[in-house]
PDB file of N, CA and C in Angstrom:
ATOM      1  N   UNK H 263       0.845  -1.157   0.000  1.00 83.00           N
ATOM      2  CA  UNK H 263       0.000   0.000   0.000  1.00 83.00           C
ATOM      3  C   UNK H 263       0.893   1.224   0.000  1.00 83.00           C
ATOM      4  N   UNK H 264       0.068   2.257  -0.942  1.00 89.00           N
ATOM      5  CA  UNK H 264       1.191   3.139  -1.202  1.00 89.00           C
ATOM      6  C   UNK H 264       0.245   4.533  -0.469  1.00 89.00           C
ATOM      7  N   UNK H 265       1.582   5.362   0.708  1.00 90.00           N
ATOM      8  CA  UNK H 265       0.361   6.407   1.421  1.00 90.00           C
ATOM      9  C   UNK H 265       1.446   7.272   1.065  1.00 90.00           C
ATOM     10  N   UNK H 266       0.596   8.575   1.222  1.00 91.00           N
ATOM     11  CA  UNK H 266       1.565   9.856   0.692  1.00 91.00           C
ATOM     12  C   UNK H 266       0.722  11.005   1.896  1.00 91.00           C
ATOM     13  N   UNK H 267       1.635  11.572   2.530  1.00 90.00           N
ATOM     14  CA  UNK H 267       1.313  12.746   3.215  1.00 90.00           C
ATOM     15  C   UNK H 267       0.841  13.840   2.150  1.00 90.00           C
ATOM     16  N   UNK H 268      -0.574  14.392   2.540  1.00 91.00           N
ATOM     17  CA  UNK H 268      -1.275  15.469   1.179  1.00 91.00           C
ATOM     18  C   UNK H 268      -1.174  16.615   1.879  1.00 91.00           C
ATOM     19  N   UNK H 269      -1.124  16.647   2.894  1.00 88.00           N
ATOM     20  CA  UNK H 269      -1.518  18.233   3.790  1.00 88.00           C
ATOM     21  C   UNK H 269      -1.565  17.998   5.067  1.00 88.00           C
ATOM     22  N   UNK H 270      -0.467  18.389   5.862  1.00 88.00           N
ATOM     23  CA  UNK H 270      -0.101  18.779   7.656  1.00 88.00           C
ATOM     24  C   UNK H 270      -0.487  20.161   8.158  1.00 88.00           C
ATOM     25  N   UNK H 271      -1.920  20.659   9.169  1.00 88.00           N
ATOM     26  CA  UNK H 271      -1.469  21.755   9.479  1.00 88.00           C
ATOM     27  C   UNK H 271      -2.133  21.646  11.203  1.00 88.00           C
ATOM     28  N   UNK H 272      -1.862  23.182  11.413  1.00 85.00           N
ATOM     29  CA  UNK H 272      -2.552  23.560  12.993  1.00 85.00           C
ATOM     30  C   UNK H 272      -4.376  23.824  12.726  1.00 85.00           C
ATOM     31  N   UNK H 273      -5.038  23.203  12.897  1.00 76.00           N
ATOM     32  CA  UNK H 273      -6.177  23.837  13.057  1.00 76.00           C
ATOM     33  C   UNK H 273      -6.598  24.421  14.704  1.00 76.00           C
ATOM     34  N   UNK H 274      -7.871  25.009  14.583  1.00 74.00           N
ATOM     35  CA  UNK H 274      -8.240  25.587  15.946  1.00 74.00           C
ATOM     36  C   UNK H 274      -8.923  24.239  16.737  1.00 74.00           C
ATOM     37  N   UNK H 275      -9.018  24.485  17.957  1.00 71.00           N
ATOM     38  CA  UNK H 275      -7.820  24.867  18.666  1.00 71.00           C
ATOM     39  C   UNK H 275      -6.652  24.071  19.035  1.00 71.00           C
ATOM     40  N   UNK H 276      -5.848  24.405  18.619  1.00 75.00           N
ATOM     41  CA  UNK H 276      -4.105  23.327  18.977  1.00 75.00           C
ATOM     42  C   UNK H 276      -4.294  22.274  18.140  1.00 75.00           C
ATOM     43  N   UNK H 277      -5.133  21.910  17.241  1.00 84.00           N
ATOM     44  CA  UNK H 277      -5.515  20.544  16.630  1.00 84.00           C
ATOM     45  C   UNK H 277      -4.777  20.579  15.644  1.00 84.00           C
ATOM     46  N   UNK H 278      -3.820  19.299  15.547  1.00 87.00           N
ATOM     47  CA  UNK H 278      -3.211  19.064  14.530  1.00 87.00           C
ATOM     48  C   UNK H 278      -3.571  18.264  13.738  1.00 87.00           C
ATOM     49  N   UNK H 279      -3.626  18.335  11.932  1.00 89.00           N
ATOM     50  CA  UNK H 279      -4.633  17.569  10.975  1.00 89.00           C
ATOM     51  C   UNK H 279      -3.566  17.347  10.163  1.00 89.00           C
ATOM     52  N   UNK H 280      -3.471  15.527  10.093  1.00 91.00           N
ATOM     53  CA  UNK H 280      -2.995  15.183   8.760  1.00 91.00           C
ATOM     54  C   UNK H 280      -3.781  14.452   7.878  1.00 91.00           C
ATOM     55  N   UNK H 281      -3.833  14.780   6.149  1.00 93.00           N
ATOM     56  CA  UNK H 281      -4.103  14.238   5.344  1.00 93.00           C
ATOM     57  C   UNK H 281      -4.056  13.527   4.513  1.00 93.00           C
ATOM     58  N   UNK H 282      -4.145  12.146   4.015  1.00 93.00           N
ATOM     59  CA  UNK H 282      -3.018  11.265   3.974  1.00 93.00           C
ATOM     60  C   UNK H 282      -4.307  10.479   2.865  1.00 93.00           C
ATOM     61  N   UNK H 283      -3.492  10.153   1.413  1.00 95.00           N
ATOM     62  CA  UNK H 283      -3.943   9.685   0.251  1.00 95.00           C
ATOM     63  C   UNK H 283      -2.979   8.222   0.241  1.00 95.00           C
ATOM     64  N   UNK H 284      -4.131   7.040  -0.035  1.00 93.00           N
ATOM     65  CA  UNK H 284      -3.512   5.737   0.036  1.00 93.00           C
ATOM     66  C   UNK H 284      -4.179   5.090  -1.093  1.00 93.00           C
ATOM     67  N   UNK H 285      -2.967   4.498  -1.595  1.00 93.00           N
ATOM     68  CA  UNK H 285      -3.809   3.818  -2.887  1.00 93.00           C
ATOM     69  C   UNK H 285      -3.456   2.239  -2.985  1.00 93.00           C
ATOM     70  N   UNK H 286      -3.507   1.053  -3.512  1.00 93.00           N
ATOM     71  CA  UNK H 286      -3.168   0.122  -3.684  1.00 93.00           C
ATOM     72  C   UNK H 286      -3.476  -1.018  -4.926  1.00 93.00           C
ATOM     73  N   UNK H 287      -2.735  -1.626  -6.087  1.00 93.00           N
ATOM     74  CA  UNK H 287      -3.574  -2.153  -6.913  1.00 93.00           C
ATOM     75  C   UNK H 287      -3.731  -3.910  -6.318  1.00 93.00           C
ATOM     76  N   UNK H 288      -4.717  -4.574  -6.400  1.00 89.00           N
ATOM     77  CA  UNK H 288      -5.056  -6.070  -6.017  1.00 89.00           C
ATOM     78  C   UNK H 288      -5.360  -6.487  -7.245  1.00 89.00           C
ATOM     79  N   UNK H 289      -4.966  -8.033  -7.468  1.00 90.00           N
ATOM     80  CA  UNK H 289      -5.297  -8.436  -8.178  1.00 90.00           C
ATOM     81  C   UNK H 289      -6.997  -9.462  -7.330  1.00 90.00           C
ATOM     82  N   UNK H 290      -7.943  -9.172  -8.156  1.00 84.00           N
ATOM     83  CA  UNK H 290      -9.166  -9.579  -7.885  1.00 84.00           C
ATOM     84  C   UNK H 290      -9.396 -11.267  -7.532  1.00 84.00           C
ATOM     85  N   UNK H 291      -9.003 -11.961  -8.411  1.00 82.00           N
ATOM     86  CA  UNK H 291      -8.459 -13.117  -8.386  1.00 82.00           C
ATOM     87  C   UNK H 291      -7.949 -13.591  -7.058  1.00 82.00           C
ATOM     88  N   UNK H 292      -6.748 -13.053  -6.477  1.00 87.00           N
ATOM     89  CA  UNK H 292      -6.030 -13.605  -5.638  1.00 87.00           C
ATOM     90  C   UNK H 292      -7.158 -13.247  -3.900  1.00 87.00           C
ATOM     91  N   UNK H 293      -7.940 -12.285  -4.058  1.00 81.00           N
ATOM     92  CA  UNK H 293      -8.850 -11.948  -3.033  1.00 81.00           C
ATOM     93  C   UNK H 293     -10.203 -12.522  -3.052  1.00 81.00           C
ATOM     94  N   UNK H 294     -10.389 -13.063  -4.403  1.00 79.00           N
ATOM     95  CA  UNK H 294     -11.688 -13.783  -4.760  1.00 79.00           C
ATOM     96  C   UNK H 294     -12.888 -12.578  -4.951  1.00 79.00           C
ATOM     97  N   UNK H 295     -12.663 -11.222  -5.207  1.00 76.00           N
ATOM     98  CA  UNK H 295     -13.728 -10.486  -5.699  1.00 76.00           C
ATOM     99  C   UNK H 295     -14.001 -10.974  -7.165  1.00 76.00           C
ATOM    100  N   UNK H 296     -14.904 -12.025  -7.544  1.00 74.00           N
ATOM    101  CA  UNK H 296     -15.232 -11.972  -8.530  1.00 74.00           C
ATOM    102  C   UNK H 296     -16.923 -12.658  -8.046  1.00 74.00           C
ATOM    103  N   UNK H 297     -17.998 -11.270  -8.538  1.00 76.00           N
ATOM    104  CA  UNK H 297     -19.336 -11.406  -7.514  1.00 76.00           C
ATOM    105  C   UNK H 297     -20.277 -12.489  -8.537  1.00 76.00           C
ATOM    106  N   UNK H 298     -19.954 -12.022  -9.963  1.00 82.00           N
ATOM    107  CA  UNK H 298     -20.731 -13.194 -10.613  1.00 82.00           C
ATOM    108  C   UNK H 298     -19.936 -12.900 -12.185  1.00 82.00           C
ATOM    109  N   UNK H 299     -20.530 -13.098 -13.350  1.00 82.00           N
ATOM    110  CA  UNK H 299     -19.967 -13.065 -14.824  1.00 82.00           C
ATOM    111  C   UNK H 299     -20.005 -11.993 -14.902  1.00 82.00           C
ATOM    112  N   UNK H 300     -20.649 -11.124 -14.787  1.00 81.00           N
ATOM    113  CA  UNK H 300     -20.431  -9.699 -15.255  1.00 81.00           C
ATOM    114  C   UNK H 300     -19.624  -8.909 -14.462  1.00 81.00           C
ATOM    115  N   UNK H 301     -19.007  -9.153 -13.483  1.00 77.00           N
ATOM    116  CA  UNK H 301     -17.867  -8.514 -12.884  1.00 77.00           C
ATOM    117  C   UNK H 301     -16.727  -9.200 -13.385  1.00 77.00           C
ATOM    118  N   UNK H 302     -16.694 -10.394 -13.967  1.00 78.00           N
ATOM    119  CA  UNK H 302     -15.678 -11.173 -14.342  1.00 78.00           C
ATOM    120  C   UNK H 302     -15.438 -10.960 -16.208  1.00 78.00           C
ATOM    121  N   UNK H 303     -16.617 -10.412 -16.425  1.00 83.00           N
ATOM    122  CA  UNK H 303     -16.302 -10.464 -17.735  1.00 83.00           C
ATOM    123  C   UNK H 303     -16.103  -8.590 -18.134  1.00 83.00           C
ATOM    124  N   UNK H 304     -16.323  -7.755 -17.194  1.00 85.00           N
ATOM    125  CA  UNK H 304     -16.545  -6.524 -17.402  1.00 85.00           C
ATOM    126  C   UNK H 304     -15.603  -5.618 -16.494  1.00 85.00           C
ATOM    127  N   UNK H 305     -14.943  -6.110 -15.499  1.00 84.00           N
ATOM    128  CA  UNK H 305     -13.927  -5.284 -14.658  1.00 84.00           C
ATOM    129  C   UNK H 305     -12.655  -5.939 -14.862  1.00 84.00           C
ATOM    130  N   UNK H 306     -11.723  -5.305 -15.027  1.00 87.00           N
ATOM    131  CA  UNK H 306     -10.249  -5.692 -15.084  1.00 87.00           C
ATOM    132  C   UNK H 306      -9.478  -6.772 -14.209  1.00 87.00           C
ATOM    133  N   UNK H 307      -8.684  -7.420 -14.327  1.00 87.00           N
ATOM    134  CA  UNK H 307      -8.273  -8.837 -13.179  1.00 87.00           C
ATOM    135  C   UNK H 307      -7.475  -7.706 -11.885  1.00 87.00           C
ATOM    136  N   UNK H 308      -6.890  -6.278 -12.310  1.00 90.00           N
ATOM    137  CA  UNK H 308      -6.091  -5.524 -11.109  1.00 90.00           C
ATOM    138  C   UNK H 308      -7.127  -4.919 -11.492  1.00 90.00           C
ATOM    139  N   UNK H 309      -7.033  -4.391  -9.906  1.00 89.00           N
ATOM    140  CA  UNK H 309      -7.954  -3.251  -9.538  1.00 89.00           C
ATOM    141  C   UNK H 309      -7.380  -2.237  -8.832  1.00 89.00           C
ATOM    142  N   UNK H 310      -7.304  -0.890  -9.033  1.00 91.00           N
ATOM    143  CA  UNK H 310      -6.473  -0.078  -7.766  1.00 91.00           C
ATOM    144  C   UNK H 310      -7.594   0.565  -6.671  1.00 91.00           C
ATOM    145  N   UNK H 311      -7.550   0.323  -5.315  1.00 91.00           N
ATOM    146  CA  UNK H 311      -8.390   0.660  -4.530  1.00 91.00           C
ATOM    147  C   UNK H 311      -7.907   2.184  -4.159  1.00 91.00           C
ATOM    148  N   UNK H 312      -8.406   3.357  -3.902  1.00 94.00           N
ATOM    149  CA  UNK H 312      -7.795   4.429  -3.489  1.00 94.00           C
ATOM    150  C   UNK H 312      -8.847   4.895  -2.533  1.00 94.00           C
ATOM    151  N   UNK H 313      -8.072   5.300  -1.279  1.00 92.00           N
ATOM    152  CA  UNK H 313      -9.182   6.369  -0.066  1.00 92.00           C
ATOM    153  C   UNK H 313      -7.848   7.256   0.683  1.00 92.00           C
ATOM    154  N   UNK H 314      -8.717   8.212   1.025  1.00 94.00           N
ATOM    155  CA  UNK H 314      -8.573   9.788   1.820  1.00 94.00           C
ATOM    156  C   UNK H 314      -8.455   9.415   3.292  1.00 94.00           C
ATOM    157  N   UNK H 315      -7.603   9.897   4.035  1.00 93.00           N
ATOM    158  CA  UNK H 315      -7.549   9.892   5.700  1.00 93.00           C
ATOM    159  C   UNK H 315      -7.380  10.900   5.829  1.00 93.00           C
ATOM    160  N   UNK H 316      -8.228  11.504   7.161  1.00 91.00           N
ATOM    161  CA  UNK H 316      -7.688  12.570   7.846  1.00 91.00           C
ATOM    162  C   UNK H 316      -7.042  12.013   9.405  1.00 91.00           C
ATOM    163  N   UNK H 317      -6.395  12.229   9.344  1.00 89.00           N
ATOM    164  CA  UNK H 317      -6.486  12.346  11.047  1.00 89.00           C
ATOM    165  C   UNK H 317      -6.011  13.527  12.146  1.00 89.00           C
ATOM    166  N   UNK H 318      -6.504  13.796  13.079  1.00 87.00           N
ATOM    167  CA  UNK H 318      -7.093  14.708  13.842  1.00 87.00           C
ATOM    168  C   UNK H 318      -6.279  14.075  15.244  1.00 87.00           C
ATOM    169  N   UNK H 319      -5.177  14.998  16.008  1.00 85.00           N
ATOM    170  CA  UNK H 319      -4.618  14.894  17.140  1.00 85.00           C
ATOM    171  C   UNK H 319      -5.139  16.280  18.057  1.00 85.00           C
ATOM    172  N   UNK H 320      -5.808  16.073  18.820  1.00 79.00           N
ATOM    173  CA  UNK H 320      -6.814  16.953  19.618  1.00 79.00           C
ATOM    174  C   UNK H 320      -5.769  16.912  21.005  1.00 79.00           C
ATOM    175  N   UNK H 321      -5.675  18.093  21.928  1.00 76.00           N
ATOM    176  CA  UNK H 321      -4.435  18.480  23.021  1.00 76.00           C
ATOM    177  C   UNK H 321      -5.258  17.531  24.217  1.00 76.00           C
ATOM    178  N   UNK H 322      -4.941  17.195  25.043  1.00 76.00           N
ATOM    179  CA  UNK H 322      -5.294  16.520  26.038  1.00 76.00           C
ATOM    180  C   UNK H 322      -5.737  17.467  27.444  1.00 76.00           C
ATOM    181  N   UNK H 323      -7.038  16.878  27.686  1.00 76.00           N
ATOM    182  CA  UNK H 323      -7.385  17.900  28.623  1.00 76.00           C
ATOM    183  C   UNK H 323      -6.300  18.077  29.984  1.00 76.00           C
ATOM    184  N   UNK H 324      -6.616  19.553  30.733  1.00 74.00           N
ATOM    185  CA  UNK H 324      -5.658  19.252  31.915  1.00 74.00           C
ATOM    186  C   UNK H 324      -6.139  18.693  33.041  1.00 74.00           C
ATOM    187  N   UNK H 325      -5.743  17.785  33.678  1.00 76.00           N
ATOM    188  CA  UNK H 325      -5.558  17.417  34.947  1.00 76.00           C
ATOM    189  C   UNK H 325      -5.964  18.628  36.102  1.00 76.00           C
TER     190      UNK H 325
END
């Protein structure tokens, strides 16, 4: 799986946001996505899956 940092910043308040693009190609076959003939005869044997993360580090309350 291939991830790439898209965008690091400060949001309000103190919150730090990273954005993070991940992509990966599978071959369909080897995972067994094949749902019936027409996915088998109409989608490619690789497939590249791609999704968006954010993640969100919020300051810890005080004690």
């Amino acid at each position: 799986m291939n991830v790439e940092l898209t965008c690091a910043r400060h949001g309000p308040p103190e919150n730090l946001r990273v954005h993070l693009a991940c992509y990966a190609t599978i071959n369909r076959g080897i995972w067994c996505v094949n749902w019936n003939a027409v996915t088998v005869a109409l989608v490619h044997k690789h497939v590249t899956i791609e999704f968006d993360a954010v993640a969100i580090r919020t300051p810890r309350p005080a004690l």
